[in-house]
PDB file of C-alpha atoms in Angstrom:
ATOM      1  CA  MET I   1      52.341 114.903 169.536  1.00 92.00           C
ATOM      2  CA  LYS I   2      49.827 112.082 169.316  1.00 94.00           C
ATOM      3  CA  LYS I   3      49.940 108.629 170.896  1.00 96.00           C
ATOM      4  CA  TYR I   4      48.119 105.516 169.783  1.00 97.00           C
ATOM      5  CA  ARG I   5      47.825 102.026 171.282  1.00 97.00           C
ATOM      6  CA  THR I   6      47.366  99.284 168.726  1.00 97.00           C
ATOM      7  CA  LEU I   7      46.315  95.699 169.335  1.00 97.00           C
ATOM      8  CA  GLY I   8      47.794  93.845 166.398  1.00 96.00           C
ATOM      9  CA  PRO I   9      49.291  94.426 162.972  1.00 96.00           C
ATOM     10  CA  ASP I  10      45.997  95.521 161.366  1.00 96.00           C
ATOM     11  CA  GLU I  11      45.626  98.407 163.810  1.00 98.00           C
ATOM     12  CA  THR I  12      49.293  99.393 163.445  1.00 97.00           C
ATOM     13  CA  MET I  13      48.818  99.413 159.687  1.00 97.00           C
ATOM     14  CA  MET I  14      45.686 101.533 160.076  1.00 97.00           C
ATOM     15  CA  VAL I  15      47.603 104.233 161.978  1.00 98.00           C
ATOM     16  CA  GLY I  16      50.193 104.211 159.180  1.00 98.00           C
ATOM     17  CA  GLU I  17      47.432 104.515 156.596  1.00 97.00           C
ATOM     18  CA  VAL I  18      45.870 107.496 158.342  1.00 96.00           C
ATOM     19  CA  LEU I  19      49.229 109.243 158.353  1.00 97.00           C
ATOM     20  CA  GLY I  20      49.854 108.194 154.750  1.00 97.00           C
ATOM     21  CA  ARG I  21      46.624 109.826 153.550  1.00 95.00           C
ATOM     22  CA  SER I  22      47.890 113.113 154.915  1.00 95.00           C
ATOM     23  CA  LEU I  23      51.391 113.084 153.470  1.00 96.00           C
ATOM     24  CA  ARG I  24      52.506 115.460 150.754  1.00 95.00           C
ATOM     25  CA  ALA I  25      55.399 115.448 148.321  1.00 96.00           C
ATOM     26  CA  GLY I  26      58.568 116.339 150.211  1.00 96.00           C
ATOM     27  CA  ASP I  27      57.466 114.901 153.556  1.00 97.00           C
ATOM     28  CA  VAL I  28      60.031 112.826 155.436  1.00 97.00           C
ATOM     29  CA  VAL I  29      58.759 110.278 157.949  1.00 98.00           C
ATOM     30  CA  CYS I  30      61.377 108.867 160.328  1.00 98.00           C
ATOM     31  CA  LEU I  31      60.614 105.587 162.074  1.00 98.00           C
ATOM     32  CA  TYR I  32      62.258 104.558 165.339  1.00 98.00           C
ATOM     33  CA  GLY I  33      61.850 101.337 167.275  1.00 97.00           C
ATOM     34  CA  GLU I  34      63.501  98.066 168.140  1.00 96.00           C
ATOM     35  CA  LEU I  35      63.580  95.100 165.809  1.00 94.00           C
ATOM     36  CA  GLY I  36      60.056  93.669 165.703  1.00 92.00           C
ATOM     37  CA  SER I  37      58.341  96.852 166.898  1.00 96.00           C
ATOM     38  CA  GLY I  38      56.179  97.158 163.775  1.00 96.00           C
ATOM     39  CA  LYS I  39      58.051  99.624 161.578  1.00 96.00           C
ATOM     40  CA  THR I  40      57.541  97.710 158.327  1.00 93.00           C
ATOM     41  CA  VAL I  41      53.887  97.049 159.186  1.00 95.00           C
ATOM     42  CA  PHE I  42      53.464 100.802 159.720  1.00 97.00           C
ATOM     43  CA  VAL I  43      55.082 101.450 156.305  1.00 96.00           C
ATOM     44  CA  LYS I  44      52.570  99.044 154.732  1.00 95.00           C
ATOM     45  CA  GLY I  45      49.811 101.305 156.031  1.00 97.00           C
ATOM     46  CA  VAL I  46      51.454 104.434 154.623  1.00 97.00           C
ATOM     47  CA  ALA I  47      51.904 102.645 151.302  1.00 95.00           C
ATOM     48  CA  ARG I  48      48.293 101.444 151.263  1.00 95.00           C
ATOM     49  CA  ALA I  49      47.172 105.059 151.570  1.00 96.00           C
ATOM     50  CA  LEU I  50      49.191 105.810 148.433  1.00 95.00           C
ATOM     51  CA  GLY I  51      47.629 102.920 146.498  1.00 94.00           C
ATOM     52  CA  ILE I  52      50.371 100.311 146.942  1.00 92.00           C
ATOM     53  CA  ALA I  53      49.304  96.748 147.724  1.00 84.00           C
ATOM     54  CA  GLU I  54      50.384  95.453 151.126  1.00 80.00           C
ATOM     55  CA  ARG I  55      52.110  92.451 149.530  1.00 79.00           C
ATOM     56  CA  ASP I  56      54.391  94.802 147.576  1.00 82.00           C
ATOM     57  CA  ILE I  57      55.947  96.230 150.744  1.00 80.00           C
ATOM     58  CA  THR I  58      58.651  94.147 152.349  1.00 76.00           C
ATOM     59  CA  SER I  59      61.517  94.998 154.587  1.00 72.00           C
ATOM     60  CA  ALA I  60      63.970  96.846 152.374  1.00 58.00           C
ATOM     61  CA  SER I  61      66.889  95.612 154.472  1.00 58.00           C
ATOM     62  CA  PHE I  62      68.679  94.014 151.539  1.00 71.00           C
ATOM     63  CA  THR I  63      67.880  96.589 148.884  1.00 79.00           C
ATOM     64  CA  ILE I  64      67.992  99.513 151.355  1.00 89.00           C
ATOM     65  CA  ILE I  65      65.770 101.723 149.160  1.00 91.00           C
ATOM     66  CA  ALA I  66      62.576 100.648 147.428  1.00 91.00           C
ATOM     67  CA  GLU I  67      60.924 103.194 145.150  1.00 92.00           C
ATOM     68  CA  TYR I  68      57.245 103.174 144.185  1.00 93.00           C
ATOM     69  CA  ARG I  69      55.706 105.165 141.352  1.00 93.00           C
ATOM     70  CA  THR I  70      52.748 106.639 143.133  1.00 92.00           C
ATOM     71  CA  SER I  71      51.453 110.167 143.358  1.00 91.00           C
ATOM     72  CA  PRO I  72      53.424 111.436 145.155  1.00 94.00           C
ATOM     73  CA  PRO I  73      56.258 108.905 144.685  1.00 95.00           C
ATOM     74  CA  LEU I  74      57.171 106.866 147.761  1.00 96.00           C
ATOM     75  CA  ALA I  75      60.687 105.889 148.832  1.00 95.00           C
ATOM     76  CA  HIS I  76      60.779 103.198 151.527  1.00 94.00           C
ATOM     77  CA  ILE I  77      64.251 103.401 153.040  1.00 94.00           C
ATOM     78  CA  ASP I  78      65.482 100.794 155.512  1.00 93.00           C
ATOM     79  CA  LEU I  79      68.807 101.677 157.137  1.00 94.00           C
ATOM     80  CA  TYR I  80      69.095  98.524 159.256  1.00 92.00           C
ATOM     81  CA  ARG I  81      72.226  97.364 157.426  1.00 88.00           C
ATOM     82  CA  ILE I  82      73.932 100.775 157.460  1.00 89.00           C
ATOM     83  CA  GLU I  83      76.875 100.738 159.838  1.00 86.00           C
ATOM     84  CA  LYS I  84      78.745 103.966 159.023  1.00 85.00           C
ATOM     85  CA  ALA I  85      77.550 107.458 158.189  1.00 80.00           C
ATOM     86  CA  GLU I  86      79.722 107.434 155.044  1.00 81.00           C
ATOM     87  CA  GLU I  87      77.489 104.734 153.575  1.00 85.00           C
ATOM     88  CA  LEU I  88      74.570 107.185 153.463  1.00 86.00           C
ATOM     89  CA  THR I  89      76.312 109.246 150.793  1.00 82.00           C
ATOM     90  CA  GLY I  90      76.816 106.149 148.671  1.00 83.00           C
ATOM     91  CA  ILE I  91      73.119 105.276 148.644  1.00 87.00           C
ATOM     92  CA  GLY I  92      72.073 108.850 147.830  1.00 87.00           C
ATOM     93  CA  LEU I  93      69.879 109.301 150.895  1.00 90.00           C
ATOM     94  CA  ARG I  94      69.620 113.076 150.483  1.00 89.00           C
ATOM     95  CA  ASP I  95      68.210 112.626 146.969  1.00 90.00           C
ATOM     96  CA  TYR I  96      65.059 111.133 148.485  1.00 92.00           C
ATOM     97  CA  MET I  97      64.352 113.892 151.000  1.00 91.00           C
ATOM     98  CA  GLY I  98      62.302 116.841 149.899  1.00 84.00           C
ATOM     99  CA  GLY I  99      61.358 117.399 146.301  1.00 89.00           C
ATOM    100  CA  ASP I 100      58.455 115.399 144.934  1.00 93.00           C
ATOM    101  CA  THR I 101      59.002 112.223 146.964  1.00 95.00           C
ATOM    102  CA  VAL I 102      57.563 111.041 150.277  1.00 97.00           C
ATOM    103  CA  ALA I 103      60.431 109.361 152.129  1.00 97.00           C
ATOM    104  CA  VAL I 104      59.714 106.872 154.906  1.00 97.00           C
ATOM    105  CA  ILE I 105      62.911 105.915 156.719  1.00 96.00           C
ATOM    106  CA  GLU I 106      63.190 102.886 159.012  1.00 95.00           C
ATOM    107  CA  TRP I 107      66.051 102.957 161.552  1.00 95.00           C
ATOM    108  CA  ALA I 108      66.244 106.730 161.028  1.00 96.00           C
ATOM    109  CA  GLU I 109      68.579 107.134 164.005  1.00 96.00           C
ATOM    110  CA  ARG I 110      71.351 105.769 161.759  1.00 94.00           C
ATOM    111  CA  ALA I 111      71.035 108.898 159.619  1.00 94.00           C
ATOM    112  CA  ALA I 112      70.582 111.425 162.436  1.00 92.00           C
ATOM    113  CA  ASP I 113      73.007 113.978 160.967  1.00 90.00           C
ATOM    114  CA  GLU I 114      71.416 113.739 157.503  1.00 92.00           C
ATOM    115  CA  LEU I 115      67.771 114.193 158.467  1.00 94.00           C
ATOM    116  CA  PRO I 116      65.976 117.438 157.701  1.00 94.00           C
ATOM    117  CA  GLU I 117      64.768 119.617 160.548  1.00 93.00           C
ATOM    118  CA  THR I 118      61.242 119.526 159.194  1.00 94.00           C
ATOM    119  CA  ARG I 119      60.053 115.946 159.473  1.00 96.00           C
ATOM    120  CA  ILE I 120      57.603 113.581 161.127  1.00 97.00           C
ATOM    121  CA  ASP I 121      59.085 111.294 163.778  1.00 98.00           C
ATOM    122  CA  VAL I 122      57.246 108.063 164.555  1.00 98.00           C
ATOM    123  CA  TYR I 123      58.280 106.012 167.588  1.00 98.00           C
ATOM    124  CA  LEU I 124      57.019 102.419 167.795  1.00 98.00           C
ATOM    125  CA  GLU I 125      57.313 100.604 171.088  1.00 98.00           C
ATOM    126  CA  ARG I 126      56.506  96.946 171.577  1.00 96.00           C
ATOM    127  CA  ILE I 127      54.357  96.591 174.707  1.00 96.00           C
ATOM    128  CA  SER I 128      53.532  92.891 174.246  1.00 95.00           C
ATOM    129  CA  GLU I 129      53.467  90.373 171.417  1.00 93.00           C
ATOM    130  CA  ASN I 130      50.625  92.196 169.646  1.00 93.00           C
ATOM    131  CA  GLU I 131      50.353  95.535 171.443  1.00 97.00           C
ATOM    132  CA  ARG I 132      52.269  98.606 170.296  1.00 97.00           C
ATOM    133  CA  GLU I 133      52.437 102.213 171.417  1.00 98.00           C
ATOM    134  CA  ILE I 134      52.942 104.589 168.517  1.00 98.00           C
ATOM    135  CA  THR I 135      53.960 108.196 169.101  1.00 98.00           C
ATOM    136  CA  ILE I 136      53.883 110.645 166.210  1.00 97.00           C
ATOM    137  CA  GLU I 137      55.729 113.938 166.611  1.00 96.00           C
ATOM    138  CA  ARG I 138      55.773 116.681 164.034  1.00 91.00           C
ATOM    139  CA  SER I 139      58.761 119.014 164.007  1.00 83.00           C
ATOM    140  CA  ASP I 140      56.737 121.962 162.751  1.00 72.00           C
ATOM    141  CA  GLU I 141      53.312 121.780 164.357  1.00 59.00           C
ATOM    142  CA  LYS I 142      52.152 125.088 162.854  1.00 50.00           C
ATOM    143  CA  ASP I 143      52.612 123.885 159.290  1.00 50.00           C
ATOM    144  CA  ARG I 144      51.355 120.336 159.788  1.00 46.00           C
ATOM    145  CA  HIS I 145      47.629 121.095 159.807  1.00 47.00           C
ATOM    146  CA  HIS I 146      47.154 118.716 156.867  1.00 49.00           C
ATOM    147  CA  ILE I 147      48.054 115.684 158.973  1.00 51.00           C
ATOM    148  CA  GLU I 148      45.060 114.028 160.591  1.00 51.00           C
ATOM    149  CA  GLU I 149      45.162 113.915 164.344  1.00 47.00           C
ATOM    150  CA  ARG I 150      43.584 110.501 164.844  1.00 43.00           C
ATOM    151  CA  PRO I 151      42.501 107.446 162.941  1.00 47.00           C
ATOM    152  CA  SER I 152      38.963 107.509 161.602  1.00 42.00           C
TER     153      SER I 152
END
């Protein structure tokens, strides 16, 4: 487990970018935090590491899943509007986990029963208007040696 304190969106994005540089096809990143805690900003950092422009990443709340043709492919999944577990089947959530895609899931707690055991959990907590505490936990520490431990 690693903890970071960020002082603004740029630093939050940087932590996401560091994680993004370390992700491999099949990785599932689950984001947890209240509305306004910085989840989408964090995703912008992950996406930047995969070569996606920051302006191309928006909250996927209305489309639920945004796919990007990168190497590996990125699926930005925002479950904010999901109210019932049955809705997850309809959107094909499982199709995005594992395989050749990196899946980054906002509001992951809404899919708790569908999430794989092997995943990266990221908790974002709003400390003040600009300050965030970000905790990254890996479910399989022994096999996560490819993930950088701290921003460079």
